[in-house]
Amino acid sequence: MPQRIDLPQIIARHGQRIFLIDPATGRELTYAGLGALAAELAAGMAERGAAPGRRVALLLPNCLEFAALYFACLLSGVVAVPVNPALHPREIEFILARSGASLVMVSPGTRGLLSPDLMERFAKRLVCLKPLAEKDGDPGGLPVWTPATGEAAASGPNPTQEGLATIHFTSGTTGRPKGVAHTPHSLMASALAFNQLMGFAPRHRFFHILPMAYMAGFLNTLLCPFLIGASVVLGPPFDAMLALRFWELPRAHGVNAMWLVPTMLSVLMQVDRAAAGPEYCRAHMDTICVGTAPLPLKLKQDFEDRYGVTAHESYGLSETLFVAGNCRSFPFQAGAVGRVLPGVEIQFRDKTGQALAPGEEGDLWLRSDFMMAGYLNYETLEPEPAPEWFPSGDLGRLGPQGHLFITGRRKDLIIRAGTNVSPRAVEEALLEHPALTSAAVVGLPHPVYGEEVAAAVALKPGQDFALVRGELQELCRRRLSPAACPSRITVLAEMPLGKTGKILKDRVRELLAPAASPRA
């Protein structure tokens, strides 16, 4: 078991150093200030029934208060259950109904994502937190809780590292989100191992633009900096408007490290034509990490040529956290996701489960000190024990110098712009249309998003696809999150089927790949 990490000691050691910078409100929170705010938040949660071991669902936008709530939970033993506001309301309802949360925190801007049924179900367990950066939204009659923002001393919560720390929900191939439970030990041991690999230190100042509700938005861009006394600048969500002025906040606040996803690199390459970004990177940027989705080698090279800074790709899973990473301390191998971190063991197996010889390509299995406690069982609402060896679902091999190569995926999961999309969930939405007999959804390579969601459909006799297509698009917009809506819908005269009647996804992918149109 990893060595116990004393969070109050970290707060005391870095006391007056800046931890969080919030340009939207002009606030700066020191480590001591974080401790005080976390104590207030923990006390407020306790007053509302969230005792150690209980779960608090956090349906909040990226904000300083959300970041502080993670640490309030870590310090008090409350289990954080973050819920991404960008999800479809049906997905939010599914997660909240199965999270086991004794308290649900919303903001005026996210309260409207709750259905009347959910409002009634959680009526006595709803808290409306008012982030100072949030100017819009209607609390809908809920009492509003605005935490203090000063640096006043406060008695901290009683820290514990027993039990669970977080339950992050991630899309799975079955169409049902999976609740991935982690302990404080797994989270902090993984963060420390990655910090050591990258050489992160108090001098690093990170730019935070990932969704805080995702594991990477917590582990990579909050917990890693916190454990080594670094600082974090909270930026707005990444979109086309931010891309046009992307380097303004990093330049204004002295950012020298950041996490990006491949889609962000691609968008920046397309829209950032000014000289300020490349000039700033060459003079001040120390480290750029790239994760959550495969990084195409051409995109990596083009980005590095333009900005003059290395993009260090890493590899990890919500279940196992950091697995491998590239850094400047060892030679880069094209196509590799880096070397395996201490505390992680890997095996490559064939389809029968037999171990392969070194260098052979096969299914990647992992055993890790950072392994999840287990997937949440939706009957018991407790995590089922994780297996000793975890099947990643990815194909890969180990290079002669110890570099890990990920060469493909067994599973059908689509990763669009770093967001997991379940093909089955999209198929089920499409099949609600009465004109369809079958549907198959696959991921196809996309120059910006990494993968696009492509659908093949078969129609009942007499149906006009010219009319049906628009109805399918509207149906998907109503039933799915924007990332899951197919960018391409193609009608096939006949679905390719195997001997058992199963749709042959590889053949569907071949049939759709030659199509040039990027739109449905």
XYZ file of C-alpha atoms in Angstrom:
520
model
C 0.000 0.000 0.000
C 1.404 3.443 -0.877
C 2.827 5.577 1.871
C 0.243 7.737 3.615
C 0.201 11.294 2.273
C -0.537 14.034 4.790
C -2.717 16.583 2.992
C -2.848 19.103 5.878
C 0.950 18.965 5.975
C 1.102 19.848 2.266
C -1.241 22.780 2.912
C 0.881 23.946 5.862
C 4.178 23.499 3.993
C 3.091 25.662 1.060
C 0.856 27.953 3.154
C 1.178 31.326 1.431
C 2.051 30.012 -2.007
C -0.646 30.579 -4.616
C -2.534 27.425 -5.588
C -5.572 28.564 -7.608
C -5.865 31.639 -9.820
C -9.347 32.486 -11.110
C -9.134 35.171 -13.818
C -12.942 35.255 -14.147
C -13.284 36.759 -10.644
C -9.775 38.034 -9.974
C -9.405 35.717 -6.976
C -6.177 34.031 -5.951
C -6.339 31.207 -3.403
C -3.240 30.235 -1.449
C -2.696 26.762 -0.067
C -3.735 28.108 3.329
C -6.786 29.676 1.724
C -7.634 26.359 0.114
C -7.439 24.714 3.523
C -9.801 27.304 4.989
C -12.285 27.054 2.111
C -12.142 23.249 2.155
C -12.855 23.313 5.898
C -15.885 25.541 5.352
C -17.168 23.358 2.529
C -16.644 20.187 4.572
C -18.492 21.696 7.528
C -21.332 22.812 5.257
C -21.621 19.343 3.732
C -21.630 17.773 7.198
C -24.449 20.085 8.308
C -26.417 18.876 5.304
C -25.917 15.210 6.132
C -22.725 14.331 4.252
C -20.752 12.458 6.907
C -17.455 10.646 6.136
C -18.124 7.781 3.750
C -21.280 9.389 2.366
C -21.404 10.511 -1.263
C -21.922 13.992 -2.678
C -22.832 14.405 -6.351
C -21.272 17.536 -7.867
C -23.233 18.790 -10.892
C -21.248 21.981 -11.289
C -19.454 24.002 -13.984
C -15.689 24.443 -13.870
C -15.050 26.927 -11.065
C -12.833 27.562 -8.069
C -15.499 26.207 -5.712
C -15.688 22.914 -7.623
C -11.921 22.510 -7.315
C -12.051 23.246 -3.581
C -14.880 20.716 -3.117
C -12.621 17.917 -4.349
C -10.142 18.740 -1.590
C -12.901 19.213 0.995
C -14.013 15.672 0.207
C -10.463 14.272 0.337
C -9.827 15.928 3.688
C -13.131 14.943 5.294
C -13.646 11.440 3.930
C -16.720 12.379 1.897
C -16.864 10.650 -1.506
C -16.977 13.042 -4.487
C -19.241 11.968 -7.364
C -18.648 14.521 -10.157
C -21.280 14.752 -12.905
C -20.470 16.542 -16.158
C -23.091 19.219 -17.021
C -22.324 18.648 -20.717
C -23.952 15.213 -20.588
C -27.456 14.666 -21.918
C -30.109 15.081 -19.170
C -30.981 11.380 -19.529
C -27.360 10.457 -18.749
C -27.326 12.832 -15.782
C -30.517 11.238 -14.486
C -29.034 7.747 -14.895
C -25.898 8.684 -12.942
C -27.651 10.515 -10.119
C -30.190 7.732 -9.687
C -27.400 5.153 -9.252
C -24.690 7.163 -7.506
C -25.869 6.523 -3.959
C -25.498 10.262 -3.307
C -26.827 11.552 0.001
C -26.381 15.128 -1.236
C -26.549 16.676 -4.709
C -24.845 20.006 -5.350
C -25.988 22.075 -8.301
C -25.429 25.676 -9.323
C -28.018 28.167 -10.608
C -26.750 27.379 -14.092
C -26.956 23.574 -13.801
C -30.132 23.220 -11.754
C -32.188 23.313 -14.941
C -30.564 20.039 -16.076
C -32.568 18.160 -13.444
C -35.899 16.748 -14.539
C -38.994 17.325 -12.361
C -38.758 13.677 -11.279
C -35.180 14.159 -10.107
C -36.076 17.416 -8.372
C -38.764 15.554 -6.472
C -36.565 12.538 -5.734
C -33.707 14.637 -4.342
C -35.868 17.432 -2.932
C -34.421 17.157 0.578
C -30.899 16.463 -0.654
C -30.418 19.327 -3.125
C -28.028 22.199 -2.427
C -27.576 25.135 -4.800
C -23.976 26.323 -4.586
C -23.377 29.779 -6.064
C -19.919 30.041 -7.646
C -18.781 33.661 -7.773
C -17.847 33.243 -11.434
C -21.379 32.200 -12.401
C -23.505 35.180 -13.374
C -26.440 33.421 -15.035
C -28.915 30.777 -14.008
C -32.001 30.403 -11.875
C -31.823 28.590 -8.524
C -35.457 27.647 -9.029
C -36.491 28.288 -5.454
C -33.597 26.349 -3.925
C -31.722 28.024 -1.073
C -28.399 29.329 -2.374
C -25.139 28.607 -0.561
C -22.286 31.014 -1.307
C -19.084 29.940 0.467
C -16.796 32.578 1.942
C -13.791 33.623 -0.112
C -11.429 35.061 2.465
C -8.270 33.642 3.974
C -9.682 33.469 7.491
C -8.284 30.692 9.619
C -10.575 27.733 10.021
C -10.281 24.454 11.865
C -9.741 21.880 9.165
C -11.710 18.683 8.796
C -10.375 15.495 10.310
C -8.395 13.988 7.435
C -8.881 10.342 6.546
C -7.579 8.141 3.783
C -9.825 5.175 4.453
C -12.645 4.125 2.148
C -13.403 5.722 -1.197
C -12.417 9.166 -2.465
C -14.177 9.525 -5.835
C -16.621 7.812 -8.169
C -16.182 9.045 -11.726
C -18.648 7.848 -14.348
C -17.317 6.907 -17.753
C -19.078 5.655 -20.879
C -18.808 1.948 -21.568
C -19.405 -0.257 -24.583
C -22.710 -1.485 -23.116
C -24.303 1.958 -23.375
C -24.569 2.297 -19.588
C -22.145 4.633 -17.797
C -19.766 2.820 -15.464
C -19.070 4.152 -11.999
C -15.295 3.890 -11.417
C -14.463 4.068 -7.714
C -11.020 5.106 -6.444
C -9.448 5.396 -3.023
C -7.274 8.291 -1.816
C -4.270 5.934 -2.014
C -4.729 5.074 -5.704
C -5.283 8.697 -6.724
C -2.368 10.181 -4.829
C 0.079 7.384 -5.605
C -0.668 7.753 -9.316
C -0.298 11.542 -9.175
C 3.036 11.274 -7.347
C 4.374 8.728 -9.841
C 3.471 10.949 -12.787
C 4.903 14.049 -11.103
C 8.178 12.201 -10.619
C 8.221 11.064 -14.258
C 7.654 14.603 -15.560
C 9.809 16.394 -13.002
C 6.990 18.693 -11.931
C 7.913 21.090 -9.118
C 6.539 24.147 -7.273
C 7.799 26.394 -10.097
C 5.240 24.960 -12.504
C 2.043 26.886 -13.182
C -0.656 24.929 -15.027
C -3.458 26.109 -17.308
C -6.698 24.241 -16.470
C -9.176 23.949 -19.369
C -10.302 20.302 -19.039
C -13.747 19.472 -17.608
C -13.355 19.188 -13.830
C -15.991 16.458 -13.744
C -13.707 14.115 -15.702
C -10.873 12.197 -14.064
C -8.267 14.122 -16.078
C -9.787 17.406 -14.909
C -9.138 16.361 -11.327
C -6.154 14.011 -11.258
C -4.044 15.592 -14.008
C -4.756 19.270 -13.522
C -5.619 19.662 -9.822
C -4.219 16.813 -7.726
C -0.855 16.533 -9.505
C -0.084 20.265 -9.105
C -1.354 20.296 -5.499
C 0.880 17.466 -4.319
C 4.063 19.261 -5.399
C 3.118 22.818 -4.381
C 2.507 24.124 -7.912
C -0.200 26.563 -9.019
C -3.151 26.369 -11.411
C -4.797 29.039 -13.586
C -8.478 28.259 -14.129
C -9.403 28.969 -17.737
C -12.772 28.867 -19.510
C -13.912 25.716 -21.336
C -12.066 25.147 -24.600
C -14.048 26.163 -27.677
C -13.491 27.990 -30.949
C -13.650 31.400 -29.278
C -11.033 30.445 -26.684
C -8.832 28.977 -29.412
C -8.715 32.367 -31.146
C -7.301 34.008 -28.000
C -5.898 30.906 -26.362
C -2.561 32.336 -25.227
C -3.909 35.507 -23.572
C -4.438 33.963 -20.116
C -1.227 31.878 -20.128
C 0.763 35.011 -21.018
C -1.024 37.176 -18.443
C -0.470 34.713 -15.589
C 2.897 33.152 -16.393
C 1.679 29.656 -17.284
C 4.499 27.259 -18.108
C 2.717 23.865 -18.121
C -0.604 22.544 -19.379
C -2.613 19.491 -20.324
C -4.204 19.386 -23.772
C -6.104 16.763 -25.743
C -5.322 16.032 -29.408
C -8.425 17.858 -30.613
C -7.230 21.043 -28.928
C -3.886 20.778 -30.687
C -5.657 20.307 -34.004
C -7.961 23.297 -33.500
C -5.073 25.523 -32.419
C -3.163 24.545 -35.543
C -6.130 25.614 -37.662
C -7.250 28.868 -36.031
C -4.270 30.274 -34.100
C -2.427 32.214 -36.776
C -0.899 34.928 -34.576
C 2.779 34.979 -33.656
C 2.143 35.522 -29.933
C 1.527 31.848 -29.127
C 4.660 30.426 -30.729
C 6.755 33.284 -29.301
C 5.420 32.694 -25.784
C 5.881 28.937 -25.957
C 9.454 29.177 -27.163
C 10.342 31.648 -24.409
C 8.315 30.376 -21.428
C 6.503 27.060 -21.916
C 8.229 24.243 -20.064
C 5.897 21.257 -20.450
C 2.840 20.352 -22.501
C 1.209 17.009 -21.759
C -1.299 15.391 -24.110
C -3.715 12.655 -23.122
C -7.263 11.204 -23.070
C -7.038 10.108 -26.741
C -4.366 8.910 -29.191
C -2.109 11.674 -30.519
C -1.449 11.318 -34.277
C 2.255 11.564 -35.016
C 1.717 14.112 -37.822
C -0.267 16.386 -35.507
C 2.409 16.089 -32.818
C 5.159 17.028 -35.258
C 3.232 19.927 -36.789
C 2.381 21.328 -33.353
C 5.966 21.081 -32.138
C 7.294 22.700 -35.315
C 4.932 25.642 -34.927
C 5.143 26.224 -31.176
C 8.671 25.037 -30.466
C 7.695 22.931 -27.443
C 7.456 19.160 -27.107
C 4.024 17.584 -26.740
C 4.494 14.727 -24.253
C 1.892 12.029 -24.884
C 0.803 9.791 -22.027
C -1.527 6.836 -21.615
C -3.934 5.943 -18.876
C -7.404 4.679 -18.080
C -10.037 5.768 -15.604
C -9.748 2.323 -14.023
C -5.959 2.235 -13.687
C -5.090 5.963 -13.808
C -1.640 6.796 -15.236
C -0.003 3.856 -16.993
C 2.795 5.296 -19.137
C 4.158 8.603 -20.331
C 6.794 10.328 -22.404
C 9.178 12.811 -20.834
C 12.437 14.552 -21.647
C 14.542 12.182 -19.518
C 14.519 9.340 -22.069
C 14.559 9.181 -25.893
C 11.270 9.553 -27.733
C 10.080 6.682 -29.890
C 7.653 7.605 -32.676
C 4.223 6.158 -32.008
C 4.949 5.230 -28.395
C 2.903 6.504 -25.454
C 6.033 6.428 -23.276
C 7.457 4.099 -20.691
C 5.455 2.303 -18.052
C 5.397 4.044 -14.659
C 6.788 2.445 -11.499
C 3.953 0.651 -9.747
C 2.427 -0.569 -13.024
C 2.927 -4.034 -14.547
C 1.830 -4.975 -18.057
C 1.214 -8.203 -19.939
C 0.296 -8.873 -23.550
C -2.005 -11.812 -24.157
C -3.566 -13.474 -27.169
C -7.308 -13.913 -27.649
C -7.254 -17.052 -25.498
C -5.647 -15.224 -22.577
C -2.204 -16.788 -22.984
C 0.815 -14.565 -22.351
C 2.782 -13.534 -25.431
C 6.530 -13.288 -25.881
C 8.169 -9.845 -25.403
C 7.614 -7.629 -28.411
C 4.558 -9.490 -29.721
C 1.364 -7.546 -30.268
C -1.680 -8.543 -28.251
C -4.295 -7.498 -25.726
C -2.872 -5.241 -23.030
C -3.522 -6.357 -19.436
C -2.551 -4.209 -16.460
C -1.769 -4.714 -12.787
C -1.261 -1.480 -10.895
C -0.802 0.118 -7.494
C -3.244 2.714 -8.817
C -6.047 0.250 -9.659
C -9.627 1.273 -9.011
C -11.483 -0.136 -6.028
C -13.975 -1.486 -8.567
C -16.968 -0.697 -10.748
C -20.078 0.432 -8.933
C -22.695 -2.312 -8.669
C -26.021 -0.667 -9.474
C -27.912 -3.092 -7.248
C -25.827 -2.739 -4.075
C -24.468 0.747 -4.936
C -21.062 -0.470 -3.744
C -17.975 -1.164 -5.873
C -17.352 -4.757 -6.851
C -13.731 -5.788 -6.180
C -11.446 -5.035 -9.100
C -9.591 -7.957 -10.709
C -5.886 -8.354 -10.010
C -5.172 -8.055 -13.738
C -7.315 -5.599 -15.680
C -8.079 -6.057 -19.408
C -7.528 -2.629 -20.962
C -9.398 -3.472 -24.165
C -6.466 -2.039 -26.113
C -3.993 -3.770 -28.379
C -0.308 -3.015 -28.088
C 3.255 -4.167 -27.760
C 6.396 -3.333 -25.806
C 9.361 -1.969 -27.730
C 12.957 -3.134 -27.188
C 13.792 -0.017 -25.135
C 10.772 -0.379 -22.871
C 8.438 1.941 -24.787
C 4.736 1.076 -24.784
C 2.940 1.144 -28.133
C -0.869 1.172 -28.315
C -1.831 -0.137 -31.726
C -5.607 -0.407 -31.612
C -8.708 -1.248 -29.573
C -10.665 -4.432 -29.197
C -13.674 -2.626 -27.916
C -16.019 -0.598 -30.073
C -15.855 2.497 -27.884
C -15.485 5.677 -29.941
C -13.339 8.539 -28.644
C -14.469 11.802 -30.214
C -12.445 14.860 -29.128
C -11.431 13.060 -25.930
C -15.041 12.153 -25.082
C -16.097 8.505 -24.879
C -19.101 7.660 -27.026
C -20.925 4.339 -26.692
C -21.941 2.981 -30.128
C -24.768 1.015 -28.560
C -26.320 4.120 -27.005
C -26.294 5.856 -30.413
C -27.747 2.778 -32.116
C -30.552 2.603 -29.572
C -31.414 6.244 -30.196
C -31.480 5.752 -33.972
C -33.610 2.637 -33.718
C -36.353 4.610 -32.024
C -37.249 5.846 -35.519
C -39.969 3.625 -36.978
C -38.500 3.668 -40.491
C -35.336 1.752 -39.499
C -34.806 -1.996 -39.427
C -31.241 -1.890 -38.105
C -28.387 0.457 -37.286
C -24.666 0.111 -36.758
C -22.388 2.830 -35.361
C -18.597 2.891 -35.733
C -15.759 5.343 -35.271
C -13.907 6.634 -38.309
C -10.660 8.637 -38.340
C -11.161 12.413 -38.276
C -8.391 15.038 -38.707
C -9.686 17.275 -35.900
C -11.679 15.123 -33.489
C -9.542 11.990 -33.677
C -12.641 9.972 -34.492
C -16.056 10.860 -35.836
C -19.276 9.006 -35.070
C -20.537 7.349 -38.243
C -23.821 5.460 -38.547
C -25.088 2.980 -41.099
C -28.825 2.357 -41.218
C -31.144 0.022 -43.088
C -34.679 1.175 -43.925
C -38.001 -0.565 -44.145
C -39.363 -0.938 -47.714
C -40.897 2.201 -49.162
C -39.072 4.653 -46.881
C -37.410 7.736 -48.413
C -33.988 8.307 -46.856
C -34.002 11.931 -48.043
C -36.885 12.523 -45.629
C -35.778 10.153 -42.882
C -32.256 11.532 -42.563
C -33.343 14.884 -41.112
C -35.653 13.141 -38.657
C -32.798 10.895 -37.512
C -30.577 13.916 -36.964
C -33.249 15.613 -34.877
C -33.885 12.399 -32.931
C -30.190 12.144 -32.040
C -30.047 15.790 -30.974
C -32.949 15.141 -28.586
C -31.636 11.860 -27.188
C -27.869 12.228 -27.137
C -25.155 14.588 -26.022
C -23.641 16.667 -28.861
C -20.452 14.559 -28.916
C -22.469 11.380 -29.509
C -24.557 12.663 -32.438
C -23.417 11.026 -35.691
C -21.640 13.372 -38.079
C -22.361 10.938 -40.886
C -25.467 8.802 -41.498
C -25.371 6.474 -44.489
C -28.120 4.177 -45.749
C -27.138 0.645 -46.736
C -29.316 -1.569 -48.902
C -28.375 -4.491 -46.672
C -26.447 -4.757 -43.436
C -23.413 -7.079 -43.564
C -24.183 -9.968 -41.195
C -22.173 -12.855 -39.818
C -23.334 -16.464 -39.632
C -24.995 -15.868 -36.284
C -26.854 -12.799 -37.532
C -24.525 -10.305 -35.810
C -23.723 -7.143 -37.727
C -20.100 -7.194 -38.893
C -18.769 -3.869 -37.606
C -15.435 -4.183 -39.426
C -17.276 -4.528 -42.727
C -19.507 -1.563 -41.876
C -16.389 0.479 -41.179
C -14.969 -0.493 -44.581
C -18.201 0.479 -46.322
C -18.374 3.879 -44.643
C -14.684 4.828 -44.792
C -14.607 5.829 -48.506
C -17.414 8.359 -48.004
C -16.073 11.902 -48.199
C -18.904 13.899 -46.688
C -18.166 15.005 -43.088
C -21.837 15.643 -42.363
C -24.876 13.487 -41.865
